[in-house]
Amino acid sequence: MSTRISDLVDPVEGRVSARIYADEQIYDVEMERVFGRSWLFLAHESMLPKRGDYITTSMGDDPVVVVNRGDGEVAAFMNQCRHRGMRICRADQGNARAFTCSYHGWVYDLQGNLTQVPHEDDGYLGALDKSQMGALRVPRIANYRGFLFGCWDEKAPSFEDYLGDMAWYFDSFANRYENNEILGAPNRWTIECNWKFPSEQFATDVYHAETSHISALIAQGGDWVTADTKGLQFSSPGGHGTGFYLDDAPDMTDYGPAARQYRAESREREVERLGETRAVHVRGHNTIFPNFSFLIGTNTFRVWHPRGPHQIEVMTWTLGDADAPDEVKDAMRRNALRTFSAGGIFEAEDGENWAEIQDVLKGGRARRSSFDFTMGRGAAGTTEGYPGTTNNIYSEEAGRSFYRRWAQLMEEDQ
Amino acid sequence: MTTDAARPVAADLVLHHEVSQFLFREARLLDTRQFEEWLSMIAEDVRYVAPVRLARMPREDRKEFEPVGGGAHFDENKEDLAQRVRKVNTGRAWSEVPASRTRHLVTNIEVTAVEGDDYHVSSHFLLYRTRSATYQDQFAGARHDVLRRRSGGFGDLELAERTILLDQTVLLGNNLAVFL
Ligand code: FES
Ligand SMILES: [Fe+2]
C-alpha cells in the first residue's frame, strides 16, 4: 500500500483519516492482518448442545461452520469445499451427521475431515490424499465461560492474554449468571457502513446516546443520567474498551414486574459472584477487539461481520439467565428485541448514523477529511478498584486505543 | 403457521370485503403516518410477532421459523407498539427523520377460519420503503392475522393478533423502524 498507516491514524493526537472506512485496499489488508490474527467470536456453547449441532457464521468476511463434534469439543472450519470451493453447509443452523457438498458430493465429517469422494477409484485412480483435503480448519478455538472464539493465527497469544484486563470487564457480562442461555436464534440484518463504526462505538462512545437515542428515551419515559452522573471508560492496549456509570447503573430496561422482582433478588447473587463494583456499576457498552460487542443490562451481544468496506451483516443474540423462571427469560428476550435489534427503538438510530456517514464518504473530499478523537486526551490514568487504564466515560480513550491496536496490526508483517 | 395449508372458508362476500377494507385502511394509515389512528385499530391484548426465519435443510424444514418465545424481530404488546408511536412522534427519531416514504401493498387476502367474533385472515404484503435521496429497501412476507369484531357494525374490527412471516433470513435494510 502506498500510504503508510501511520499517516492515516494518529492515536496520540486523536485523529483518524476517513479513508480507513471506505478504501478497498485498506479493507483487503485488514481482512488479512486484523481479522487473520485476532480472536473472533464463533458461538456460545449453549447454541450447540448436541453432537452434530451446527451453526454457520463468519470470521471476518469468510464463512465458517461451527459444529459440536460430540466429544465435548467444538470444531470450526471454513465453509468451503476443497474441490471447487462450493459452500459445504448451506443452512443457517441444524443438526448433521456429515456435510455433503452439493456440487460433486464430497463428504466431510463433523470435524471438517474429508471422508468420502465419489469416484475415488475410477476417477482419481486412488491418488487423492483425502487426509490433506479436509476443510480449512480454524486451528485455535478458545472456550471462555462458554463463549467460543476462534483464531486463524497459530502464533497469536492465548485468548486470556489477548483479553488482558478486558477479562475482568467481560466477566461482568459472561459471568453475571451462574448459567447462561442464549434466548433464540440471532437477528440478522445488513447496514451500509464500515465495520469499524459500530465496533468503535461500543468500545468508546456513550457520548452519542443523549442525542442519538433521545426519542427512544422519551418514549420509554425512563430516567436518564444527568450532567452530574459520573462514569468511567476502560481502554486496553488490545483495542478493547468499555464505558459505564459509577452511580447505580441506570437501567434502560423495563422487564416488567415479575422480572423486575427476580432481577432485584438476583442482584445479591450477582454481587456475590462479581463483587459490588462490577455487579452494580460495570454494566455499560463494550467491544472486544475487533468486532464483538455487548451491552450489559439489555443483555445483547453481537458480531459486526464485515461485508466489504461499505457494508456489515449484524448478528445479534440475547443472553439469558438459564436459571430464571420462563416468564423472566421471556421478559428479558422481549426487552432486548424491542430495544436492540433491527426493529429495536434504540438500535435503529445507530445504524442510521453509521449508514449516513458511509454515504458521505462516497465523496472524494470527504474521504480525505479526518475525524476527531480528542475527547479526554491526556487525562488517562488509573482508578482504584478498576483494572487497566481508565478515563472519564465521556472520553475517547478507548477509541484511540482501538485505532492504535488496529494500526499496529495493519503495519506489522507476519 | 398452521394456517398455510388451510383452505379459505366460505366467507360471504360482505365479510371478505370488510376484512379487506380493514387491511387496506390499515395500510393507508401507516403509509400516511397516522400512527395514533392506526393504534386505535389494535386490540388492547394484541400480540404482534415476527419470528426469525432460518435457512434449514429439508428434514428440518418445520423449524424454519423460530417458535413462539424464540428469536424474533418483533414480539410486542400494545404498550410496545404505543411506545414506538410515541418515539416517532417526538420528531427526533432520526431513523425516521426525514420520514420514510412507505407503501404497504396487501394482497392474497383469505379468510381461513371464523371462530365466533374472530376471523383468521391470511394475506401477503410487500413493504416498499424509500428514504433520503436514493435509499430503498423492501420487505415481503405473509401475515397471519386474527381480526376481532368489536361491536357488530360493519367494519368495526380490531387487530387481535398478527404473525409476520418475513421472506428474508438476513434482513436487507439498515433497520426495521417501520411497522410491517
Ligand atoms: S465443489 Fe465440492 S465436491 Fe466439487
Ligand atoms: Fe447507540
Coordinates of C-alpha atoms and ligand atoms in Angstrom, one line a residue:
Chain A
M1 CA 0.0 0.0 0.0
S2 CA 1.4 3.3 -1.0
T3 CA 0.0 5.2 2.0
R4 CA 1.5 4.4 5.4
I5 CA -1.0 3.5 8.1
S6 CA 0.7 5.9 10.5
D7 CA -0.3 8.7 8.1
L8 CA -3.9 7.7 8.5
V9 CA -4.2 7.0 12.2
D10 CA -2.7 9.2 14.9
P11 CA -3.9 7.9 18.3
V12 CA -1.7 10.4 20.2
E13 CA -3.2 13.5 18.6
G14 CA -6.6 11.8 18.3
R15 CA -7.1 11.9 14.5
V16 CA -8.3 9.2 12.2
S17 CA -8.4 9.6 8.4
A18 CA -11.9 9.0 6.9
R19 CA -10.2 6.8 4.2
I20 CA -9.8 3.9 6.6
Y21 CA -13.6 3.4 6.4
A22 CA -14.0 3.5 2.7
D23 CA -10.9 2.3 0.9
E24 CA -11.0 -1.1 -0.8
Q25 CA -7.2 -1.7 -0.4
I26 CA -7.3 -0.9 3.3
Y27 CA -10.2 -3.3 3.6
D28 CA -8.3 -6.1 1.9
V29 CA -5.3 -5.6 4.2
E30 CA -7.4 -5.5 7.3
M31 CA -9.1 -8.8 6.5
E32 CA -5.7 -10.4 6.4
R33 CA -3.9 -8.6 9.1
V34 CA -6.6 -7.7 11.6
F35 CA -9.1 -10.5 11.1
G36 CA -6.5 -13.0 10.2
R37 CA -4.7 -12.5 13.6
S38 CA -7.5 -11.6 16.1
W39 CA -9.7 -13.8 18.2
L40 CA -13.2 -13.8 16.6
F41 CA -16.5 -14.8 18.2
L42 CA -17.9 -18.1 16.8
A43 CA -20.7 -19.2 19.0
H44 CA -21.9 -19.8 22.6
E45 CA -21.7 -23.4 23.6
S46 CA -25.4 -23.4 24.5
M47 CA -26.3 -22.9 20.8
L48 CA -24.8 -26.3 20.1
P49 CA -26.0 -28.7 22.8
K50 CA -25.9 -32.0 21.0
R51 CA -23.5 -33.9 18.8
G52 CA -23.8 -32.7 15.2
D53 CA -25.5 -29.4 16.1
Y54 CA -24.0 -26.7 13.9
I55 CA -24.4 -23.1 13.0
T56 CA -22.9 -21.2 10.1
T57 CA -21.4 -17.8 10.8
S58 CA -18.4 -15.8 9.6
M59 CA -14.9 -14.9 10.6
G60 CA -14.3 -11.6 9.1
D61 CA -15.9 -12.0 5.7
D62 CA -15.2 -15.7 5.4
P63 CA -18.0 -18.2 6.0
V64 CA -17.4 -20.8 8.7
V65 CA -19.2 -23.7 10.1
V66 CA -19.1 -24.3 13.9
V67 CA -20.0 -27.8 15.0
N68 CA -20.5 -29.8 18.1
R69 CA -18.1 -32.8 17.4
G70 CA -19.7 -34.9 20.1
D71 CA -16.6 -35.4 22.2
G72 CA -17.1 -32.4 24.3
E73 CA -15.3 -30.2 21.8
V74 CA -16.4 -27.8 19.1
A75 CA -14.8 -27.7 15.6
A76 CA -14.8 -24.7 13.3
F77 CA -13.8 -24.8 9.7
M78 CA -14.1 -22.8 6.5
N79 CA -17.4 -23.3 4.8
Q80 CA -15.7 -24.0 1.5
C81 CA -15.2 -27.3 -0.3
R82 CA -11.7 -28.2 -1.1
H83 CA -12.6 -29.4 -4.6
R84 CA -14.1 -26.3 -6.3
G85 CA -14.9 -24.1 -3.3
M86 CA -18.6 -24.7 -3.0
R87 CA -20.2 -24.0 0.4
I88 CA -20.2 -27.2 2.3
C89 CA -23.1 -26.3 4.6
R90 CA -25.9 -24.3 3.2
A91 CA -28.2 -23.9 6.2
D92 CA -28.1 -21.3 9.0
Q93 CA -28.2 -24.0 11.7
G94 CA -29.3 -27.5 12.3
N95 CA -28.0 -31.0 13.1
A96 CA -25.9 -33.1 10.8
R97 CA -24.1 -36.4 10.8
A98 CA -21.8 -35.2 8.0
F99 CA -21.7 -32.4 5.4
T100 CA -22.1 -33.4 1.8
C101 CA -21.0 -30.9 -0.8
S102 CA -23.9 -30.3 -3.2
Y103 CA -21.6 -29.8 -6.2
H104 CA -19.8 -33.2 -6.7
G105 CA -20.7 -34.9 -3.5
W106 CA -17.5 -34.8 -1.4
V107 CA -18.4 -35.7 2.2
Y108 CA -16.9 -34.0 5.3
D109 CA -17.2 -35.2 8.9
L110 CA -18.1 -33.2 11.9
Q111 CA -14.5 -32.1 12.2
G112 CA -14.3 -31.0 8.6
N113 CA -12.2 -34.0 7.5
L114 CA -12.8 -35.3 4.0
T115 CA -14.2 -38.8 4.4
Q116 CA -15.8 -39.8 1.1
V117 CA -15.2 -38.8 -2.5
P118 CA -17.4 -40.1 -5.4
H119 CA -15.4 -42.0 -8.0
E120 CA -12.3 -42.1 -5.8
D121 CA -11.0 -45.2 -7.5
D122 CA -12.1 -44.9 -11.1
G123 CA -11.9 -41.1 -11.2
Y124 CA -8.9 -40.2 -9.0
L125 CA -7.3 -43.6 -9.5
G126 CA -6.9 -43.8 -5.8
A127 CA -4.4 -40.9 -5.9
L128 CA -6.3 -38.4 -3.9
D129 CA -4.9 -37.9 -0.4
K130 CA -8.1 -37.3 1.5
S131 CA -6.2 -36.6 4.7
Q132 CA -4.8 -33.4 3.1
M133 CA -8.1 -32.2 1.7
G134 CA -10.2 -31.5 4.7
A135 CA -12.0 -28.2 5.0
L136 CA -9.7 -25.5 6.2
R137 CA -9.7 -25.9 10.0
V138 CA -9.8 -22.9 12.4
P139 CA -6.6 -24.0 14.2
R140 CA -7.4 -22.4 17.5
I141 CA -10.6 -22.3 19.5
A142 CA -10.9 -20.9 23.0
N143 CA -13.9 -21.5 25.3
Y144 CA -14.2 -18.6 27.7
R145 CA -17.0 -19.2 30.1
G146 CA -19.0 -20.8 27.3
F147 CA -18.2 -18.1 24.7
L148 CA -16.3 -19.7 21.8
F149 CA -13.7 -17.7 20.0
G150 CA -11.6 -18.8 17.0
C151 CA -8.3 -17.5 15.6
W152 CA -6.6 -18.3 12.4
D153 CA -3.1 -17.3 13.7
E154 CA -1.1 -20.1 15.3
K155 CA 1.2 -17.5 16.8
A156 CA -1.4 -15.3 18.4
P157 CA -1.4 -15.1 22.2
S158 CA -3.9 -17.2 24.1
F159 CA -7.4 -15.8 24.4
E160 CA -6.9 -14.9 28.0
D161 CA -3.7 -13.0 27.2
Y162 CA -5.5 -11.4 24.2
L163 CA -8.2 -10.1 26.5
G164 CA -5.8 -8.9 29.1
D165 CA -7.6 -6.6 31.6
M166 CA -10.7 -6.7 29.5
A167 CA -11.3 -10.2 31.0
W168 CA -12.4 -8.5 34.3
Y169 CA -14.9 -6.4 32.4
F170 CA -16.1 -9.2 30.1
D171 CA -16.8 -11.3 33.2
S172 CA -19.3 -8.7 34.2
F173 CA -21.3 -9.9 31.3
A174 CA -20.1 -13.5 30.8
N175 CA -20.1 -14.5 34.5
R176 CA -23.0 -12.5 35.8
Y177 CA -25.3 -15.5 36.0
E178 CA -24.4 -18.9 37.1
N179 CA -25.6 -20.4 33.9
N180 CA -26.0 -18.6 30.6
E181 CA -28.5 -19.5 27.9
I182 CA -29.0 -17.9 24.5
L183 CA -32.6 -16.9 24.0
G184 CA -33.4 -17.8 20.4
A185 CA -31.8 -17.6 17.0
P186 CA -30.0 -14.4 16.2
N187 CA -31.4 -11.3 14.5
R188 CA -29.5 -10.7 11.3
W189 CA -29.6 -7.7 9.1
T190 CA -27.3 -5.6 7.0
I191 CA -26.2 -2.0 7.5
E192 CA -24.5 0.0 4.8
C193 CA -21.5 1.0 6.9
N194 CA -17.9 0.1 7.6
W195 CA -17.5 -2.5 10.4
K196 CA -15.3 -0.1 12.5
F197 CA -18.2 2.3 13.2
P198 CA -20.2 0.0 15.4
S199 CA -17.1 -1.7 16.9
E200 CA -15.6 1.6 17.8
Q201 CA -18.9 3.0 19.2
F202 CA -19.5 0.1 21.5
A203 CA -15.9 0.4 22.8
T204 CA -15.8 4.1 23.4
D205 CA -18.9 6.0 22.8
V206 CA -21.6 6.7 25.4
Y207 CA -21.4 10.3 24.1
H208 CA -23.9 9.7 21.3
A209 CA -26.7 8.3 23.5
E210 CA -28.3 11.6 24.6
T211 CA -28.5 12.9 21.1
S212 CA -28.9 9.7 19.0
H213 CA -31.3 7.9 21.3
I214 CA -33.3 10.9 22.7
S215 CA -36.5 9.7 21.0
A216 CA -36.3 6.2 22.5
L217 CA -35.5 7.7 25.9
I218 CA -38.5 10.0 25.8
A219 CA -40.8 7.2 24.5
Q220 CA -39.7 4.9 27.4
G221 CA -40.3 7.7 29.9
G222 CA -37.4 6.4 32.0
D223 CA -34.9 8.4 33.9
W224 CA -31.7 9.2 32.1
V225 CA -28.4 10.2 33.5
T226 CA -28.0 13.8 34.5
A227 CA -25.0 16.1 33.9
D228 CA -23.6 15.0 37.3
T229 CA -23.7 11.3 36.6
K230 CA -20.1 10.2 36.7
G231 CA -18.7 7.2 34.8
L232 CA -15.6 5.6 33.6
Q233 CA -14.2 4.3 30.4
F234 CA -11.7 1.5 30.3
S235 CA -9.2 1.3 27.4
S236 CA -6.9 -1.6 26.5
P237 CA -3.7 -1.9 24.6
G238 CA -5.5 -4.8 22.9
G239 CA -8.0 -2.4 21.4
H240 CA -10.9 -3.4 23.7
G241 CA -13.0 -0.9 25.5
T242 CA -15.9 -0.3 27.8
G243 CA -17.8 2.6 29.4
F244 CA -20.1 2.5 32.4
Y245 CA -21.6 4.8 35.0
L246 CA -20.4 4.8 38.6
D247 CA -23.9 5.5 40.0
D248 CA -26.2 2.6 40.5
A249 CA -26.2 1.9 36.8
P250 CA -29.2 3.4 35.0
D251 CA -31.4 0.6 33.8
M252 CA -32.6 1.4 30.3
T253 CA -34.7 -1.7 30.5
D254 CA -38.1 -2.5 31.7
Y255 CA -38.5 -6.1 32.2
G256 CA -42.0 -6.0 33.8
P257 CA -43.0 -6.5 37.4
A258 CA -42.2 -10.3 37.8
A259 CA -38.9 -9.9 36.1
R260 CA -38.0 -6.7 38.0
Q261 CA -38.6 -8.6 41.2
Y262 CA -36.5 -11.5 40.1
R263 CA -33.7 -9.2 38.9
A264 CA -33.8 -7.4 42.3
E265 CA -33.3 -10.8 44.1
S266 CA -30.7 -12.0 41.6
R267 CA -28.6 -8.9 42.2
E268 CA -27.5 -10.3 45.5
R269 CA -26.1 -13.3 43.8
E270 CA -24.5 -11.1 41.1
V271 CA -22.7 -9.1 43.9
E272 CA -21.5 -12.4 45.3
R273 CA -20.2 -13.6 42.0
L274 CA -18.7 -10.4 40.7
G275 CA -18.3 -8.1 43.7
E276 CA -20.2 -4.9 44.3
T277 CA -18.2 -2.8 41.8
R278 CA -18.9 -4.9 38.8
A279 CA -22.3 -6.2 39.7
V280 CA -23.7 -2.7 40.2
H281 CA -21.5 -0.4 38.1
V282 CA -19.8 -2.2 35.2
R283 CA -22.9 -2.5 33.1
G284 CA -22.3 -0.4 30.0
H285 CA -21.2 -0.7 26.4
N286 CA -18.3 -2.9 25.4
T287 CA -16.2 -4.1 22.4
I288 CA -13.8 -7.0 22.4
F289 CA -11.5 -6.1 19.5
P290 CA -12.1 -6.2 16.7
N291 CA -15.9 -6.8 16.2
F292 CA -17.6 -8.5 19.1
S293 CA -19.7 -6.1 21.2
F294 CA -22.2 -6.4 24.0
L295 CA -24.4 -4.4 26.3
I296 CA -24.9 -5.4 29.8
G297 CA -28.4 -4.5 31.1
T298 CA -30.1 -5.2 27.8
N299 CA -28.2 -8.5 27.6
T300 CA -27.5 -8.3 23.9
F301 CA -24.3 -9.4 22.2
R302 CA -23.4 -9.1 18.6
V303 CA -20.9 -9.5 15.9
W304 CA -20.4 -6.8 13.2
H305 CA -19.4 -9.0 10.3
P306 CA -17.6 -7.0 7.5
R307 CA -19.0 -7.4 4.1
G308 CA -16.7 -5.2 2.1
P309 CA -15.7 -1.8 3.2
H310 CA -19.2 -0.4 2.8
Q311 CA -21.4 -3.0 4.4
I312 CA -21.8 -5.1 7.5
E313 CA -24.0 -8.0 8.5
V314 CA -25.1 -7.8 12.1
M315 CA -25.8 -10.9 14.1
T316 CA -27.2 -10.3 17.5
W317 CA -28.3 -12.6 20.3
T318 CA -29.9 -12.2 23.7
L319 CA -28.1 -13.7 26.7
G320 CA -30.4 -15.1 29.3
D321 CA -30.1 -16.3 32.8
A322 CA -30.7 -20.0 32.4
D323 CA -31.9 -20.4 35.9
A324 CA -34.5 -17.7 35.7
P325 CA -38.2 -18.6 35.5
D326 CA -39.6 -18.8 32.0
E327 CA -41.6 -15.6 32.5
V328 CA -38.4 -13.7 33.4
K329 CA -36.4 -15.1 30.5
D330 CA -39.2 -14.1 28.2
A331 CA -39.3 -10.6 29.5
M332 CA -35.5 -10.3 29.0
R333 CA -35.8 -11.6 25.5
R334 CA -38.6 -9.3 24.5
N335 CA -36.8 -6.3 26.1
A336 CA -33.6 -7.0 24.2
L337 CA -35.6 -7.3 20.9
R338 CA -37.6 -4.1 21.3
T339 CA -34.6 -2.0 22.2
F340 CA -31.6 -3.6 20.4
S341 CA -32.4 -5.5 17.2
A342 CA -33.1 -4.3 13.6
G343 CA -36.5 -3.2 14.9
G344 CA -35.2 -2.0 18.3
I345 CA -36.1 1.5 19.3
F346 CA -32.5 2.2 20.2
E347 CA -30.7 0.3 17.6
A348 CA -32.4 2.0 14.6
E349 CA -30.7 5.4 15.1
D350 CA -27.2 3.9 15.4
G351 CA -27.5 2.2 12.0
E352 CA -28.9 5.4 10.6
N353 CA -25.9 7.4 11.7
W354 CA -23.3 4.9 10.5
A355 CA -25.0 4.5 7.1
E356 CA -25.2 8.2 6.6
I357 CA -21.5 8.7 7.4
Q358 CA -20.7 5.9 5.0
D359 CA -22.8 7.6 2.3
V360 CA -20.9 10.9 2.9
L361 CA -17.7 9.0 2.4
K362 CA -18.6 8.5 -1.2
G363 CA -17.2 12.0 -1.7
G364 CA -13.6 12.2 -2.6
R365 CA -13.0 15.3 -0.4
A366 CA -15.0 13.7 2.4
R367 CA -12.7 10.7 2.3
R368 CA -9.7 13.0 2.7
S369 CA -11.1 14.5 5.8
S370 CA -10.1 13.3 9.3
F371 CA -12.2 12.5 12.3
D372 CA -11.7 13.9 15.8
F373 CA -10.9 11.6 18.7
T374 CA -9.6 14.1 21.1
M375 CA -12.1 13.8 24.0
G376 CA -10.3 13.3 27.2
R377 CA -6.9 13.3 25.6
G378 CA -4.1 13.3 28.1
A379 CA -6.4 12.5 31.0
A380 CA -6.0 8.8 31.1
G381 CA -5.0 7.3 34.4
T382 CA -6.0 4.5 36.8
T383 CA -8.9 4.2 39.2
E384 CA -8.7 2.3 42.4
G385 CA -10.6 -1.0 42.1
Y386 CA -10.8 -1.0 38.3
P387 CA -8.1 -2.8 36.3
G388 CA -6.2 -1.2 33.5
T389 CA -6.2 2.3 32.1
T390 CA -9.3 4.4 32.8
N391 CA -10.6 7.8 31.8
N392 CA -13.8 9.7 32.1
I393 CA -16.7 7.9 30.5
Y394 CA -17.0 11.0 28.2
S395 CA -13.6 10.4 26.6
E396 CA -12.4 8.7 23.5
E397 CA -9.6 6.9 25.2
A398 CA -10.9 3.5 24.2
G399 CA -11.4 4.8 20.6
R400 CA -7.8 6.0 20.4
S401 CA -6.7 2.6 21.8
F402 CA -8.9 0.8 19.3
Y403 CA -7.2 2.5 16.4
R404 CA -3.8 2.2 17.9
R405 CA -4.2 -1.5 18.0
W406 CA -5.7 -1.5 14.5
A407 CA -2.8 0.4 13.2
Q408 CA -0.3 -1.9 14.9
L409 CA -1.8 -4.9 13.3
M410 CA -2.1 -3.2 9.9
E411 CA 1.6 -2.3 9.9
E412 CA 3.2 -5.4 11.3
D413 CA 4.2 -8.0 8.8
Q414 CA 3.6 -11.6 9.8
Chain B
M1 CA -48.0 -21.0 11.0
T2 CA -50.5 -23.8 10.8
T3 CA -52.8 -21.9 8.5
D4 CA -50.6 -22.2 5.4
A5 CA -52.4 -25.3 4.2
A6 CA -55.8 -24.1 5.4
R7 CA -58.5 -23.7 2.8
P8 CA -60.4 -20.5 2.7
V9 CA -63.7 -20.8 4.5
A10 CA -66.9 -19.9 2.7
A11 CA -66.8 -16.4 4.0
D12 CA -69.5 -14.4 2.4
L13 CA -68.7 -11.5 0.1
V14 CA -69.5 -8.9 2.7
L15 CA -67.1 -10.4 5.3
H16 CA -64.4 -10.7 2.7
H17 CA -64.9 -7.2 1.7
E18 CA -65.0 -6.0 5.3
V19 CA -61.8 -7.8 6.2
S20 CA -60.0 -6.5 3.0
Q21 CA -61.2 -2.9 3.7
F22 CA -59.8 -3.2 7.2
L23 CA -56.4 -4.2 6.0
F24 CA -56.4 -1.6 3.2
R25 CA -57.3 1.1 5.7
E26 CA -54.5 0.0 8.0
A27 CA -52.1 0.2 5.1
R28 CA -53.2 3.7 4.3
L29 CA -52.9 4.9 7.9
L30 CA -49.4 3.5 8.1
D31 CA -48.3 5.0 4.8
T32 CA -49.8 8.4 5.7
R33 CA -48.1 8.2 9.1
Q34 CA -51.4 8.5 11.0
F35 CA -50.0 6.2 13.7
E36 CA -52.4 7.2 16.5
E37 CA -55.3 6.3 14.3
W38 CA -53.6 3.1 13.4
L39 CA -53.2 2.3 17.1
S40 CA -56.9 2.7 17.6
M41 CA -57.3 -0.3 15.2
I42 CA -55.3 -2.5 17.5
A43 CA -56.8 -4.6 20.4
E44 CA -55.6 -3.9 23.9
D45 CA -54.4 -7.5 24.2
V46 CA -52.7 -7.7 20.8
R47 CA -49.7 -9.9 20.2
Y48 CA -47.6 -8.6 17.3
V49 CA -44.9 -11.1 16.4
A50 CA -42.4 -11.5 13.6
P51 CA -40.3 -14.7 14.3
V52 CA -36.8 -15.0 12.9
R53 CA -36.6 -17.2 9.8
L54 CA -33.7 -19.6 9.2
A55 CA -32.4 -21.4 6.2
R56 CA -32.8 -25.1 7.1
M57 CA -32.1 -28.4 5.4
P58 CA -35.2 -30.1 4.2
R59 CA -35.6 -32.6 7.0
E60 CA -35.6 -29.6 9.4
D61 CA -38.0 -27.5 7.4
R62 CA -40.5 -27.3 10.1
K63 CA -38.0 -25.4 12.2
E64 CA -37.7 -22.7 9.5
F65 CA -39.4 -20.2 11.8
E66 CA -38.4 -19.7 15.4
P67 CA -41.1 -20.9 17.8
V68 CA -43.1 -18.6 20.0
G69 CA -40.6 -17.4 22.6
G70 CA -37.6 -17.8 20.3
G71 CA -35.7 -15.4 18.1
A72 CA -37.9 -12.7 16.7
H73 CA -37.8 -9.3 15.0
F74 CA -40.8 -8.2 16.9
D75 CA -42.6 -9.7 19.9
E76 CA -44.7 -6.8 21.1
N77 CA -47.8 -6.0 23.0
K78 CA -50.0 -2.9 22.7
E79 CA -47.8 -0.8 25.0
D80 CA -44.7 -1.7 23.0
L81 CA -46.4 -0.5 19.8
A82 CA -47.6 2.6 21.5
Q83 CA -44.1 3.3 22.6
R84 CA -42.9 3.1 19.0
V85 CA -45.6 5.6 18.1
R86 CA -44.5 7.9 20.9
K87 CA -41.0 7.6 19.7
V88 CA -41.7 8.6 16.2
N89 CA -43.9 11.4 17.3
T90 CA -41.1 13.0 19.2
G91 CA -39.8 14.2 15.8
R92 CA -36.4 13.2 16.9
A93 CA -36.4 9.5 15.9
W94 CA -33.6 10.0 13.4
S95 CA -34.1 6.8 11.6
E96 CA -37.4 8.2 10.5
V97 CA -36.3 11.9 10.2
P98 CA -36.8 12.8 7.4
A99 CA -39.6 10.3 7.3
S100 CA -39.5 7.2 5.1
R101 CA -42.0 7.1 2.2
T102 CA -43.6 3.7 2.6
R103 CA -46.1 1.7 0.5
H104 CA -47.8 -1.3 2.1
L105 CA -49.2 -3.5 -0.6
V106 CA -51.5 -6.1 0.9
T107 CA -52.7 -8.9 -1.4
N108 CA -53.9 -12.5 -1.5
I109 CA -56.3 -12.0 1.3
E110 CA -58.1 -15.1 2.5
V111 CA -60.3 -15.7 5.5
T112 CA -59.1 -19.1 6.7
A113 CA -61.3 -19.6 9.7
V114 CA -64.2 -18.0 11.6
E115 CA -64.4 -18.6 15.3
G116 CA -67.2 -16.6 16.9
D117 CA -66.2 -13.0 16.6
D118 CA -62.6 -13.9 15.5
Y119 CA -61.7 -14.0 11.8
H120 CA -58.4 -15.7 10.9
V121 CA -57.0 -13.9 7.9
S122 CA -54.0 -14.7 5.8
S123 CA -52.5 -12.2 3.4
H124 CA -49.3 -11.3 1.6
F125 CA -47.6 -7.9 1.9
L126 CA -44.9 -6.0 0.2
L127 CA -43.5 -3.1 2.1
Y128 CA -41.6 -0.7 -0.2
R129 CA -39.7 2.0 1.6
T130 CA -37.5 4.8 0.4
R131 CA -35.8 7.5 2.3
S132 CA -33.2 10.2 1.8
A133 CA -32.3 10.6 -1.8
T134 CA -31.7 7.1 -3.0
Y135 CA -32.1 4.7 -0.1
Q136 CA -34.6 1.9 -0.6
D137 CA -35.5 -1.4 1.0
Q138 CA -38.2 -3.9 0.6
F139 CA -39.7 -6.4 2.9
A140 CA -42.1 -9.1 1.6
G141 CA -43.9 -11.7 3.6
A142 CA -47.1 -13.3 4.8
R143 CA -49.3 -12.1 7.6
H144 CA -51.5 -14.3 9.7
D145 CA -53.9 -12.1 11.5
V146 CA -56.8 -12.5 13.9
L147 CA -59.3 -9.8 13.4
R148 CA -61.9 -9.5 16.1
R149 CA -65.4 -7.9 15.8
R150 CA -65.9 -5.2 18.2
S151 CA -69.5 -4.1 18.1
G152 CA -71.2 -5.8 15.2
G153 CA -71.3 -2.8 13.0
F154 CA -69.7 -3.1 9.6
G155 CA -66.0 -2.5 9.6
D156 CA -65.7 -2.3 13.4
L157 CA -62.9 -4.8 13.7
E158 CA -59.7 -4.8 15.6
L159 CA -56.3 -6.5 15.1
A160 CA -56.1 -9.0 17.9
E161 CA -53.1 -11.0 16.7
R162 CA -50.5 -10.6 14.0
T163 CA -47.8 -13.1 13.0
I164 CA -45.5 -11.7 10.3
L165 CA -43.5 -14.2 8.3
L166 CA -40.8 -12.3 6.5
D167 CA -39.2 -13.9 3.4
Q168 CA -35.6 -12.7 4.2
T169 CA -33.5 -14.5 6.7
V170 CA -30.9 -11.8 6.8
L171 CA -32.9 -8.6 6.5
L172 CA -31.6 -6.4 3.7
G173 CA -32.1 -3.0 5.3
N174 CA -30.5 -0.7 7.8
N175 CA -33.3 -1.1 10.3
L176 CA -36.9 -2.1 10.8
A177 CA -38.0 1.3 12.2
V178 CA -41.3 0.9 10.3
F179 CA -44.4 -1.1 11.0
L180 CA -44.9 -4.3 9.0
Ligands
FES1 S1 -17.0 -28.4 -5.2 FE1 -17.5 -29.7 -3.5 S2 -17.4 -31.6 -4.4 FE2 -16.9 -30.3 -6.1
FE2 FE -26.3 3.6 20.4

